[in-house]
Amino acid sequence: MVAQAQSSQQPSEFGTGSPAVRPLCDAVGAEVTGVDLTNLDQATFSLVQAAWRAHSALLFRNQQLDDAALIEFSRRFGELDMPPVNENGKTFVADHPEIYVVSNVLGADGVPIGSLGAGEAVWHTDMSYLPMPPDASMLYSLEVPPSGGDTWLCGMDRAAGELPDDLRRTVTGRSIKHDGTYNSGGYLRQGLTASDDPVTSVGTPHPILCRHAETGRETLYLGRRRNAYVIGLPLAESEALLDRLWAHATQAKFCIAHHWRVGDLLMWDNRSTMHRRDPFDAHTRRVMHRTQIKGSARPAPSGVSAA
Ligand code: SIN
């Protein structure tokens, strides 16, 4: 059974009480309570950083962040990356080009104000088709639907640690090409040509077993399943290996589902987690603002040899 992230903090407790960290499940994520992200002193930020390194994803409930405050908090973790090109070719927030809007809501022009619609967003790691993907992403909820639209996280350190021996031997030293043709909602990225050929589609190879640049932990780096390709293998072998890797990594014991409330900030480390989103009723509204922290290093092989 998959864990559901539940908050112990009620709205009236916004920013009050002592800062505390509570793991959300064994494999990934922790909730930090008793903090106001617009007013974090250095000691509290150090606690947040330690929790970040330990848990790979953090949840803060009951925050009140405008775009400037979201950007200011995000910048404490590093320089910001520009968002990916959206399927509609839109720049989202004129004054804050760093903000990526994830939304199904239509603007006055009849075009969605954000990306990914109301359908499922499949398991992925943000912008892994780039040579230097963003280290982290932060998603802040402004409007949430009454049901659906939960965001799931998968702990890839734990998934790497529990790889069956034969699977570990097979993937050691190998790389996956991370496809850049489609986003996680299945939309073709602006300016690209549709392709369903994993061998020839555009993308960047990254090692399957990586060493996290900051924590030093070994992690599985899978990206996005569609059009993924294990370099050097015949396509049928690559497909079978990828299916096995995804089935292993997305087992319930490595995953947690986050059910959103307005004012939640969920941040995840793209180097050691994957995430996906449940679909929701397209007649309801969901508006999220996202920032992403620039990559500090290319994903590097773990250097762990096969047993
Ligand atoms: C994303 O993949 O960045 C968006 C996830 C979500 O909408 O919950």
PDB file of C-alpha atoms and ligand atoms in Angstrom:
ATOM      1  CA  MET A   1       0.000   0.000   0.000  1.00  0.00           C
ATOM      2  CA  VAL A   2       1.349   3.418  -0.939  1.00  0.00           C
ATOM      3  CA  ALA A   3       1.778   5.955   1.841  1.00  0.00           C
ATOM      4  CA  GLN A   4      -0.325   9.125   1.637  1.00  0.00           C
ATOM      5  CA  ALA A   5       1.369  12.297   2.866  1.00  0.00           C
ATOM      6  CA  GLN A   6      -0.799  13.656   5.671  1.00  0.00           C
ATOM      7  CA  SER A   7      -0.053  16.898   7.442  1.00  0.00           C
ATOM      8  CA  SER A   8      -0.045  17.249  11.190  1.00  0.00           C
ATOM      9  CA  GLN A   9      -0.161  21.016  10.848  1.00  0.00           C
ATOM     10  CA  GLN A  10      -3.459  22.903  10.630  1.00  0.00           C
ATOM     11  CA  PRO A  11      -3.819  26.242   8.783  1.00  0.00           C
ATOM     12  CA  SER A  12      -3.967  28.185  12.052  1.00  0.00           C
ATOM     13  CA  GLU A  13      -0.476  26.912  12.861  1.00  0.00           C
ATOM     14  CA  PHE A  14       1.046  28.701   9.835  1.00  0.00           C
ATOM     15  CA  GLY A  15       4.602  29.716  10.662  1.00  0.00           C
ATOM     16  CA  THR A  16       4.232  29.067  14.377  1.00  0.00           C
ATOM     17  CA  GLY A  17       5.699  26.519  16.759  1.00  0.00           C
ATOM     18  CA  SER A  18       9.208  25.122  16.640  1.00  0.00           C
ATOM     19  CA  PRO A  19      10.591  23.892  13.330  1.00  0.00           C
ATOM     20  CA  ALA A  20      10.304  20.112  13.112  1.00  0.00           C
ATOM     21  CA  VAL A  21      10.961  17.452  10.476  1.00  0.00           C
ATOM     22  CA  ARG A  22       8.753  14.375  10.080  1.00  0.00           C
ATOM     23  CA  PRO A  23       9.573  11.690   7.482  1.00  0.00           C
ATOM     24  CA  LEU A  24       6.643  10.982   5.159  1.00  0.00           C
ATOM     25  CA  CYS A  25       7.709   7.389   4.459  1.00  0.00           C
ATOM     26  CA  ASP A  26      10.867   5.253   4.606  1.00  0.00           C
ATOM     27  CA  ALA A  27      11.941   5.795   1.016  1.00  0.00           C
ATOM     28  CA  VAL A  28      11.460   9.505   0.290  1.00  0.00           C
ATOM     29  CA  GLY A  29      10.206  12.831   1.627  1.00  0.00           C
ATOM     30  CA  ALA A  30       9.708  14.676   4.891  1.00  0.00           C
ATOM     31  CA  GLU A  31       7.333  17.376   6.053  1.00  0.00           C
ATOM     32  CA  VAL A  32       8.856  20.432   7.698  1.00  0.00           C
ATOM     33  CA  THR A  33       6.468  22.135  10.114  1.00  0.00           C
ATOM     34  CA  GLY A  34       6.679  25.319  12.145  1.00  0.00           C
ATOM     35  CA  VAL A  35       8.337  27.393   9.428  1.00  0.00           C
ATOM     36  CA  ASP A  36       7.340  30.443   7.405  1.00  0.00           C
ATOM     37  CA  LEU A  37       9.315  30.304   4.165  1.00  0.00           C
ATOM     38  CA  THR A  38       9.196  34.090   3.788  1.00  0.00           C
ATOM     39  CA  ASN A  39      11.062  34.469   7.058  1.00  0.00           C
ATOM     40  CA  LEU A  40      13.671  31.723   7.541  1.00  0.00           C
ATOM     41  CA  ASP A  41      16.682  32.553   9.679  1.00  0.00           C
ATOM     42  CA  GLN A  42      20.002  30.856   8.934  1.00  0.00           C
ATOM     43  CA  ALA A  43      19.686  28.297  11.752  1.00  0.00           C
ATOM     44  CA  THR A  44      16.267  27.160  10.522  1.00  0.00           C
ATOM     45  CA  PHE A  45      17.485  27.120   6.929  1.00  0.00           C
ATOM     46  CA  SER A  46      20.359  24.841   8.003  1.00  0.00           C
ATOM     47  CA  LEU A  47      17.780  22.443   9.473  1.00  0.00           C
ATOM     48  CA  VAL A  48      15.837  22.566   6.196  1.00  0.00           C
ATOM     49  CA  GLN A  49      19.045  21.863   4.224  1.00  0.00           C
ATOM     50  CA  ALA A  50      19.905  18.875   6.416  1.00  0.00           C
ATOM     51  CA  ALA A  51      16.371  17.491   5.961  1.00  0.00           C
ATOM     52  CA  TRP A  52      16.689  18.084   2.211  1.00  0.00           C
ATOM     53  CA  ARG A  53      19.892  16.043   1.974  1.00  0.00           C
ATOM     54  CA  ALA A  54      18.467  13.278   4.156  1.00  0.00           C
ATOM     55  CA  HIS A  55      15.040  12.898   2.502  1.00  0.00           C
ATOM     56  CA  SER A  56      15.370  14.117  -1.165  1.00  0.00           C
ATOM     57  CA  ALA A  57      11.932  15.813  -1.022  1.00  0.00           C
ATOM     58  CA  LEU A  58      10.347  18.274   1.396  1.00  0.00           C
ATOM     59  CA  LEU A  59       6.780  19.373   2.011  1.00  0.00           C
ATOM     60  CA  PHE A  60       5.880  22.701   3.630  1.00  0.00           C
ATOM     61  CA  ARG A  61       2.159  23.261   4.285  1.00  0.00           C
ATOM     62  CA  ASN A  62       0.247  26.491   4.854  1.00  0.00           C
ATOM     63  CA  GLN A  63       2.668  28.870   3.156  1.00  0.00           C
ATOM     64  CA  GLN A  64       1.803  32.249   1.647  1.00  0.00           C
ATOM     65  CA  LEU A  65       4.179  32.807  -1.259  1.00  0.00           C
ATOM     66  CA  ASP A  66       3.821  35.241  -4.124  1.00  0.00           C
ATOM     67  CA  ASP A  67       6.094  34.675  -7.131  1.00  0.00           C
ATOM     68  CA  ALA A  68       8.843  36.913  -5.753  1.00  0.00           C
ATOM     69  CA  ALA A  69       8.837  35.016  -2.434  1.00  0.00           C
ATOM     70  CA  LEU A  70       8.837  31.640  -4.201  1.00  0.00           C
ATOM     71  CA  ILE A  71      11.836  32.771  -6.256  1.00  0.00           C
ATOM     72  CA  GLU A  72      13.630  34.171  -3.205  1.00  0.00           C
ATOM     73  CA  PHE A  73      13.214  30.937  -1.227  1.00  0.00           C
ATOM     74  CA  SER A  74      14.207  28.820  -4.252  1.00  0.00           C
ATOM     75  CA  ARG A  75      17.397  30.862  -4.765  1.00  0.00           C
ATOM     76  CA  ARG A  76      18.632  29.820  -1.326  1.00  0.00           C
ATOM     77  CA  PHE A  77      19.267  26.394  -2.916  1.00  0.00           C
ATOM     78  CA  GLY A  78      21.158  27.724  -5.943  1.00  0.00           C
ATOM     79  CA  GLU A  79      20.865  29.689  -9.147  1.00  0.00           C
ATOM     80  CA  LEU A  80      17.522  29.249 -10.929  1.00  0.00           C
ATOM     81  CA  ASP A  81      17.141  27.553 -14.291  1.00  0.00           C
ATOM     82  CA  MET A  82      14.831  28.824 -17.003  1.00  0.00           C
ATOM     83  CA  PRO A  83      11.753  26.594 -17.359  1.00  0.00           C
ATOM     84  CA  PRO A  84      11.333  24.131 -20.232  1.00  0.00           C
ATOM     85  CA  VAL A  85       9.578  25.195 -23.414  1.00  0.00           C
ATOM     86  CA  ASN A  86       5.877  24.651 -22.835  1.00  0.00           C
ATOM     87  CA  GLU A  87       3.668  22.800 -25.326  1.00  0.00           C
ATOM     88  CA  ASN A  88       1.852  26.069 -26.175  1.00  0.00           C
ATOM     89  CA  GLY A  89       5.045  28.070 -26.663  1.00  0.00           C
ATOM     90  CA  LYS A  90       3.932  30.507 -23.948  1.00  0.00           C
ATOM     91  CA  THR A  91       6.060  32.459 -21.492  1.00  0.00           C
ATOM     92  CA  PHE A  92       4.054  32.096 -18.351  1.00  0.00           C
ATOM     93  CA  VAL A  93       4.637  34.958 -15.948  1.00  0.00           C
ATOM     94  CA  ALA A  94       5.797  38.081 -17.765  1.00  0.00           C
ATOM     95  CA  ASP A  95       7.666  39.632 -14.807  1.00  0.00           C
ATOM     96  CA  HIS A  96       9.132  36.342 -13.607  1.00  0.00           C
ATOM     97  CA  PRO A  97      10.411  34.233 -16.516  1.00  0.00           C
ATOM     98  CA  GLU A  98      11.860  31.732 -13.976  1.00  0.00           C
ATOM     99  CA  ILE A  99       8.332  30.592 -13.077  1.00  0.00           C
ATOM    100  CA  TYR A 100       6.799  27.635 -14.918  1.00  0.00           C
ATOM    101  CA  VAL A 101       3.040  27.399 -14.590  1.00  0.00           C
ATOM    102  CA  VAL A 102       1.468  23.932 -14.392  1.00  0.00           C
ATOM    103  CA  SER A 103      -2.243  24.390 -15.029  1.00  0.00           C
ATOM    104  CA  ASN A 104      -5.282  23.277 -17.009  1.00  0.00           C
ATOM    105  CA  VAL A 105      -6.975  26.705 -16.700  1.00  0.00           C
ATOM    106  CA  LEU A 106      -7.650  28.541 -19.970  1.00  0.00           C
ATOM    107  CA  GLY A 107      -6.556  32.159 -20.451  1.00  0.00           C
ATOM    108  CA  ALA A 108      -8.639  34.861 -22.148  1.00  0.00           C
ATOM    109  CA  ASP A 109      -7.113  33.726 -25.466  1.00  0.00           C
ATOM    110  CA  GLY A 110      -8.536  30.225 -24.970  1.00  0.00           C
ATOM    111  CA  VAL A 111      -5.021  28.786 -24.560  1.00  0.00           C
ATOM    112  CA  PRO A 112      -4.051  27.139 -21.235  1.00  0.00           C
ATOM    113  CA  ILE A 113      -2.178  29.481 -18.889  1.00  0.00           C
ATOM    114  CA  GLY A 114       0.142  26.589 -18.020  1.00  0.00           C
ATOM    115  CA  SER A 115       1.419  23.199 -18.979  1.00  0.00           C
ATOM    116  CA  LEU A 116       0.340  19.546 -18.661  1.00  0.00           C
ATOM    117  CA  GLY A 117      -3.472  19.939 -18.898  1.00  0.00           C
ATOM    118  CA  ALA A 118      -5.621  17.776 -16.599  1.00  0.00           C
ATOM    119  CA  GLY A 119      -4.425  14.337 -17.649  1.00  0.00           C
ATOM    120  CA  GLU A 120      -1.936  12.051 -16.006  1.00  0.00           C
ATOM    121  CA  ALA A 121       1.688  13.188 -15.999  1.00  0.00           C
ATOM    122  CA  VAL A 122       3.734   9.983 -16.179  1.00  0.00           C
ATOM    123  CA  TRP A 123       6.762   9.170 -13.992  1.00  0.00           C
ATOM    124  CA  HIS A 124       9.687  11.393 -14.888  1.00  0.00           C
ATOM    125  CA  THR A 125      12.573  13.498 -13.668  1.00  0.00           C
ATOM    126  CA  ASP A 126      12.436  17.140 -14.751  1.00  0.00           C
ATOM    127  CA  MET A 127      14.294  18.070 -17.929  1.00  0.00           C
ATOM    128  CA  SER A 128      16.493  14.954 -17.856  1.00  0.00           C
ATOM    129  CA  TYR A 129      16.796  15.185 -21.663  1.00  0.00           C
ATOM    130  CA  LEU A 130      19.319  18.015 -21.115  1.00  0.00           C
ATOM    131  CA  PRO A 131      23.064  17.439 -20.542  1.00  0.00           C
ATOM    132  CA  MET A 132      22.795  19.317 -17.221  1.00  0.00           C
ATOM    133  CA  PRO A 133      19.275  18.815 -15.831  1.00  0.00           C
ATOM    134  CA  PRO A 134      18.043  20.994 -12.942  1.00  0.00           C
ATOM    135  CA  ASP A 135      19.105  19.750  -9.502  1.00  0.00           C
ATOM    136  CA  ALA A 136      15.720  20.415  -7.923  1.00  0.00           C
ATOM    137  CA  SER A 137      12.179  21.650  -8.568  1.00  0.00           C
ATOM    138  CA  MET A 138       9.766  23.444  -6.259  1.00  0.00           C
ATOM    139  CA  LEU A 139       6.013  23.287  -6.872  1.00  0.00           C
ATOM    140  CA  TYR A 140       3.683  25.700  -5.049  1.00  0.00           C
ATOM    141  CA  SER A 141      -0.103  25.288  -5.094  1.00  0.00           C
ATOM    142  CA  LEU A 142      -2.354  28.311  -5.765  1.00  0.00           C
ATOM    143  CA  GLU A 143      -5.551  26.454  -6.728  1.00  0.00           C
ATOM    144  CA  VAL A 144      -6.273  22.754  -6.278  1.00  0.00           C
ATOM    145  CA  PRO A 145      -9.126  20.553  -7.566  1.00  0.00           C
ATOM    146  CA  PRO A 146     -11.508  18.942  -5.036  1.00  0.00           C
ATOM    147  CA  SER A 147     -10.112  15.528  -5.960  1.00  0.00           C
ATOM    148  CA  GLY A 148      -7.362  14.046  -8.121  1.00  0.00           C
ATOM    149  CA  GLY A 149      -4.161  15.770  -9.186  1.00  0.00           C
ATOM    150  CA  ASP A 150      -2.073  14.127  -6.442  1.00  0.00           C
ATOM    151  CA  THR A 151       1.682  14.266  -7.039  1.00  0.00           C
ATOM    152  CA  TRP A 152       3.635  11.059  -6.424  1.00  0.00           C
ATOM    153  CA  LEU A 153       7.284  10.796  -5.520  1.00  0.00           C
ATOM    154  CA  CYS A 154       9.551   7.808  -5.850  1.00  0.00           C
ATOM    155  CA  GLY A 155      12.786   7.446  -3.836  1.00  0.00           C
ATOM    156  CA  MET A 156      15.511   6.458  -6.272  1.00  0.00           C
ATOM    157  CA  ASP A 157      18.297   6.041  -3.674  1.00  0.00           C
ATOM    158  CA  ARG A 158      16.262   3.334  -2.012  1.00  0.00           C
ATOM    159  CA  ALA A 159      15.349   1.816  -5.386  1.00  0.00           C
ATOM    160  CA  ALA A 160      19.062   1.674  -6.295  1.00  0.00           C
ATOM    161  CA  GLY A 161      19.908   0.111  -2.934  1.00  0.00           C
ATOM    162  CA  GLU A 162      17.346  -2.658  -3.442  1.00  0.00           C
ATOM    163  CA  LEU A 163      18.212  -3.546  -7.047  1.00  0.00           C
ATOM    164  CA  PRO A 164      18.306  -7.321  -7.485  1.00  0.00           C
ATOM    165  CA  ASP A 165      21.909  -8.479  -8.076  1.00  0.00           C
ATOM    166  CA  ASP A 166      21.354  -9.624 -11.661  1.00  0.00           C
ATOM    167  CA  LEU A 167      19.660  -6.336 -12.581  1.00  0.00           C
ATOM    168  CA  ARG A 168      22.508  -4.387 -10.968  1.00  0.00           C
ATOM    169  CA  ARG A 169      25.043  -6.379 -12.997  1.00  0.00           C
ATOM    170  CA  THR A 170      23.106  -5.728 -16.207  1.00  0.00           C
ATOM    171  CA  VAL A 171      22.847  -1.948 -15.758  1.00  0.00           C
ATOM    172  CA  THR A 172      26.283  -1.244 -14.290  1.00  0.00           C
ATOM    173  CA  GLY A 173      28.273   0.874 -16.743  1.00  0.00           C
ATOM    174  CA  ARG A 174      25.256   1.396 -19.001  1.00  0.00           C
ATOM    175  CA  SER A 175      23.478   4.635 -19.954  1.00  0.00           C
ATOM    176  CA  ILE A 176      19.935   5.533 -20.925  1.00  0.00           C
ATOM    177  CA  LYS A 177      19.209   8.100 -23.603  1.00  0.00           C
ATOM    178  CA  HIS A 178      16.640  10.463 -22.055  1.00  0.00           C
ATOM    179  CA  ASP A 179      14.177  11.503 -24.746  1.00  0.00           C
ATOM    180  CA  GLY A 180      13.345  15.193 -25.209  1.00  0.00           C
ATOM    181  CA  THR A 181      10.505  14.878 -27.711  1.00  0.00           C
ATOM    182  CA  TYR A 182       7.530  14.776 -25.337  1.00  0.00           C
ATOM    183  CA  ASN A 183       6.809  16.153 -21.878  1.00  0.00           C
ATOM    184  CA  SER A 184       5.340  14.046 -19.086  1.00  0.00           C
ATOM    185  CA  GLY A 185       1.779  14.917 -20.166  1.00  0.00           C
ATOM    186  CA  GLY A 186       2.545  13.376 -23.572  1.00  0.00           C
ATOM    187  CA  TYR A 187       2.632  16.770 -25.351  1.00  0.00           C
ATOM    188  CA  LEU A 188       5.154  17.357 -28.139  1.00  0.00           C
ATOM    189  CA  ARG A 189       7.666  20.026 -27.139  1.00  0.00           C
ATOM    190  CA  GLN A 190       7.525  23.189 -29.269  1.00  0.00           C
ATOM    191  CA  GLY A 191       9.822  23.099 -32.266  1.00  0.00           C
ATOM    192  CA  LEU A 192      10.433  19.326 -32.172  1.00  0.00           C
ATOM    193  CA  THR A 193       9.382  16.647 -34.633  1.00  0.00           C
ATOM    194  CA  ALA A 194       7.136  13.857 -33.363  1.00  0.00           C
ATOM    195  CA  SER A 195       8.960  10.541 -33.049  1.00  0.00           C
ATOM    196  CA  ASP A 196       8.237   7.183 -31.501  1.00  0.00           C
ATOM    197  CA  ASP A 197      11.612   5.684 -32.347  1.00  0.00           C
ATOM    198  CA  PRO A 198      13.675   5.442 -29.133  1.00  0.00           C
ATOM    199  CA  VAL A 199      16.874   4.817 -31.112  1.00  0.00           C
ATOM    200  CA  THR A 200      16.774   7.990 -33.223  1.00  0.00           C
ATOM    201  CA  SER A 201      14.684  10.436 -31.160  1.00  0.00           C
ATOM    202  CA  VAL A 202      16.459  13.486 -29.688  1.00  0.00           C
ATOM    203  CA  GLY A 203      17.843  13.273 -26.160  1.00  0.00           C
ATOM    204  CA  THR A 204      20.890  12.983 -23.910  1.00  0.00           C
ATOM    205  CA  PRO A 205      22.499   9.821 -22.500  1.00  0.00           C
ATOM    206  CA  HIS A 206      23.026   9.637 -18.724  1.00  0.00           C
ATOM    207  CA  PRO A 207      24.419   6.778 -16.584  1.00  0.00           C
ATOM    208  CA  ILE A 208      21.718   4.517 -15.112  1.00  0.00           C
ATOM    209  CA  LEU A 209      23.468   4.247 -11.752  1.00  0.00           C
ATOM    210  CA  CYS A 210      24.653   7.674 -10.628  1.00  0.00           C
ATOM    211  CA  ARG A 211      26.475   9.061  -7.620  1.00  0.00           C
ATOM    212  CA  HIS A 212      24.667  12.083  -6.136  1.00  0.00           C
ATOM    213  CA  ALA A 213      27.070  15.040  -6.241  1.00  0.00           C
ATOM    214  CA  GLU A 214      26.084  16.371  -2.790  1.00  0.00           C
ATOM    215  CA  THR A 215      24.972  13.396  -0.704  1.00  0.00           C
ATOM    216  CA  GLY A 216      27.398  10.872  -2.238  1.00  0.00           C
ATOM    217  CA  ARG A 217      24.590   8.297  -2.295  1.00  0.00           C
ATOM    218  CA  GLU A 218      24.097   5.968  -5.226  1.00  0.00           C
ATOM    219  CA  THR A 219      20.848   6.545  -7.100  1.00  0.00           C
ATOM    220  CA  LEU A 220      18.935   5.201 -10.098  1.00  0.00           C
ATOM    221  CA  TYR A 221      18.494   7.776 -12.850  1.00  0.00           C
ATOM    222  CA  LEU A 222      15.691   6.759 -15.219  1.00  0.00           C
ATOM    223  CA  GLY A 223      14.044   9.988 -16.460  1.00  0.00           C
ATOM    224  CA  ARG A 224      10.989   9.259 -18.591  1.00  0.00           C
ATOM    225  CA  ARG A 225       9.911   5.883 -19.997  1.00  0.00           C
ATOM    226  CA  ARG A 226       8.580   6.997 -23.396  1.00  0.00           C
ATOM    227  CA  ASN A 227      11.304   6.807 -26.061  1.00  0.00           C
ATOM    228  CA  ALA A 228      13.948   5.903 -23.455  1.00  0.00           C
ATOM    229  CA  TYR A 229      16.736   3.760 -24.882  1.00  0.00           C
ATOM    230  CA  VAL A 230      19.604   1.837 -23.279  1.00  0.00           C
ATOM    231  CA  ILE A 231      22.580   2.810 -25.398  1.00  0.00           C
ATOM    232  CA  GLY A 232      24.188  -0.035 -27.326  1.00  0.00           C
ATOM    233  CA  LEU A 233      21.424  -2.637 -26.909  1.00  0.00           C
ATOM    234  CA  PRO A 234      19.122  -3.978 -29.617  1.00  0.00           C
ATOM    235  CA  LEU A 235      15.808  -2.151 -29.233  1.00  0.00           C
ATOM    236  CA  ALA A 236      13.867  -5.194 -27.981  1.00  0.00           C
ATOM    237  CA  GLU A 237      16.485  -5.848 -25.251  1.00  0.00           C
ATOM    238  CA  SER A 238      16.490  -2.184 -24.291  1.00  0.00           C
ATOM    239  CA  GLU A 239      12.686  -2.175 -23.980  1.00  0.00           C
ATOM    240  CA  ALA A 240      12.680  -5.310 -21.804  1.00  0.00           C
ATOM    241  CA  LEU A 241      15.413  -3.933 -19.527  1.00  0.00           C
ATOM    242  CA  LEU A 242      13.675  -0.572 -19.188  1.00  0.00           C
ATOM    243  CA  ASP A 243      10.345  -2.244 -18.371  1.00  0.00           C
ATOM    244  CA  ARG A 244      12.066  -4.234 -15.639  1.00  0.00           C
ATOM    245  CA  LEU A 245      13.818  -1.161 -14.231  1.00  0.00           C
ATOM    246  CA  TRP A 246      10.614   0.869 -14.141  1.00  0.00           C
ATOM    247  CA  ALA A 247       8.672  -1.972 -12.531  1.00  0.00           C
ATOM    248  CA  HIS A 248      11.372  -2.208  -9.853  1.00  0.00           C
ATOM    249  CA  ALA A 249      11.704   1.539  -9.182  1.00  0.00           C
ATOM    250  CA  THR A 250       7.988   2.320  -8.994  1.00  0.00           C
ATOM    251  CA  GLN A 251       7.053  -0.364  -6.455  1.00  0.00           C
ATOM    252  CA  ALA A 252       4.689   0.974  -3.803  1.00  0.00           C
ATOM    253  CA  LYS A 253       7.333   0.639  -1.088  1.00  0.00           C
ATOM    254  CA  PHE A 254       9.480   3.346  -2.771  1.00  0.00           C
ATOM    255  CA  CYS A 255       6.597   5.782  -3.444  1.00  0.00           C
ATOM    256  CA  ILE A 256       4.457   8.352  -1.701  1.00  0.00           C
ATOM    257  CA  ALA A 257       1.395  10.298  -2.911  1.00  0.00           C
ATOM    258  CA  HIS A 258       0.925  13.936  -1.937  1.00  0.00           C
ATOM    259  CA  HIS A 259      -2.654  15.226  -1.744  1.00  0.00           C
ATOM    260  CA  TRP A 260      -2.522  18.983  -2.270  1.00  0.00           C
ATOM    261  CA  ARG A 261      -3.971  21.846  -0.276  1.00  0.00           C
ATOM    262  CA  VAL A 262      -3.639  25.501  -1.269  1.00  0.00           C
ATOM    263  CA  GLY A 263      -0.392  26.917   0.147  1.00  0.00           C
ATOM    264  CA  ASP A 264       1.647  23.708  -0.072  1.00  0.00           C
ATOM    265  CA  LEU A 265       5.196  23.857  -1.334  1.00  0.00           C
ATOM    266  CA  LEU A 266       6.629  20.503  -2.406  1.00  0.00           C
ATOM    267  CA  MET A 267      10.270  20.399  -3.506  1.00  0.00           C
ATOM    268  CA  TRP A 268      12.059  17.391  -4.920  1.00  0.00           C
ATOM    269  CA  ASP A 269      15.616  16.528  -5.853  1.00  0.00           C
ATOM    270  CA  ASN A 270      15.630  15.585  -9.527  1.00  0.00           C
ATOM    271  CA  ARG A 271      18.834  13.571  -9.031  1.00  0.00           C
ATOM    272  CA  SER A 272      17.338  11.152  -6.512  1.00  0.00           C
ATOM    273  CA  THR A 273      13.573  11.106  -7.107  1.00  0.00           C
ATOM    274  CA  MET A 274      11.058  10.640  -9.904  1.00  0.00           C
ATOM    275  CA  HIS A 275       7.553  12.116  -9.786  1.00  0.00           C
ATOM    276  CA  ARG A 276       4.221  11.714 -11.545  1.00  0.00           C
ATOM    277  CA  ARG A 277       0.747  13.255 -11.274  1.00  0.00           C
ATOM    278  CA  ASP A 278      -2.717  11.725 -11.154  1.00  0.00           C
ATOM    279  CA  PRO A 279      -5.302  13.044 -13.647  1.00  0.00           C
ATOM    280  CA  PHE A 280      -8.148  15.224 -12.381  1.00  0.00           C
ATOM    281  CA  ASP A 281     -11.509  16.492 -13.646  1.00  0.00           C
ATOM    282  CA  ALA A 282     -10.768  18.919 -16.501  1.00  0.00           C
ATOM    283  CA  HIS A 283     -13.744  21.065 -15.443  1.00  0.00           C
ATOM    284  CA  THR A 284     -12.050  21.873 -12.141  1.00  0.00           C
ATOM    285  CA  ARG A 285      -9.109  24.249 -11.675  1.00  0.00           C
ATOM    286  CA  ARG A 286      -5.529  23.446 -10.703  1.00  0.00           C
ATOM    287  CA  VAL A 287      -2.880  26.203 -10.723  1.00  0.00           C
ATOM    288  CA  MET A 288       0.683  25.532  -9.581  1.00  0.00           C
ATOM    289  CA  HIS A 289       3.807  27.676  -9.912  1.00  0.00           C
ATOM    290  CA  ARG A 290       7.162  25.927 -10.255  1.00  0.00           C
ATOM    291  CA  THR A 291      10.795  26.981 -10.063  1.00  0.00           C
ATOM    292  CA  GLN A 292      13.807  24.847 -10.851  1.00  0.00           C
ATOM    293  CA  ILE A 293      17.351  25.008  -9.453  1.00  0.00           C
ATOM    294  CA  LYS A 294      20.064  24.941 -12.088  1.00  0.00           C
ATOM    295  CA  GLY A 295      22.110  21.762 -12.401  1.00  0.00           C
ATOM    296  CA  SER A 296      25.431  21.930 -10.578  1.00  0.00           C
ATOM    297  CA  ALA A 297      27.018  18.912 -12.291  1.00  0.00           C
ATOM    298  CA  ARG A 298      26.266  16.411 -15.043  1.00  0.00           C
ATOM    299  CA  PRO A 299      24.828  13.138 -13.691  1.00  0.00           C
ATOM    300  CA  ALA A 300      27.968  11.047 -12.970  1.00  0.00           C
ATOM    301  CA  PRO A 301      28.292   7.246 -12.861  1.00  0.00           C
ATOM    302  CA  SER A 302      28.259   5.723  -9.389  1.00  0.00           C
ATOM    303  CA  GLY A 303      31.488   3.848 -10.087  1.00  0.00           C
ATOM    304  CA  VAL A 304      30.162   0.872  -8.183  1.00  0.00           C
ATOM    305  CA  SER A 305      31.230  -2.229 -10.019  1.00  0.00           C
ATOM    306  CA  ALA A 306      29.014  -5.271 -10.401  1.00  0.00           C
ATOM    307  CA  ALA A 307      29.237  -7.707  -7.519  1.00  0.00           C
TER     308      ALA A 307
HETATM  309  C1  SIN B   1       5.586  18.455 -12.776  1.00  0.00           C
HETATM  310  O1  SIN B   1       5.820  17.383 -13.308  1.00  0.00           O
HETATM  311  O2  SIN B   1       6.453  19.305 -12.606  1.00  0.00           O
HETATM  312  C2  SIN B   1       4.190  18.758 -12.317  1.00  0.00           C
HETATM  313  C3  SIN B   1       3.665  17.786 -11.339  1.00  0.00           C
HETATM  314  C4  SIN B   1       2.284  18.148 -10.907  1.00  0.00           C
HETATM  315  O3  SIN B   1       1.553  18.823 -11.639  1.00  0.00           O
HETATM  316  O4  SIN B   1       1.903  17.738  -9.816  1.00  0.00           O
END
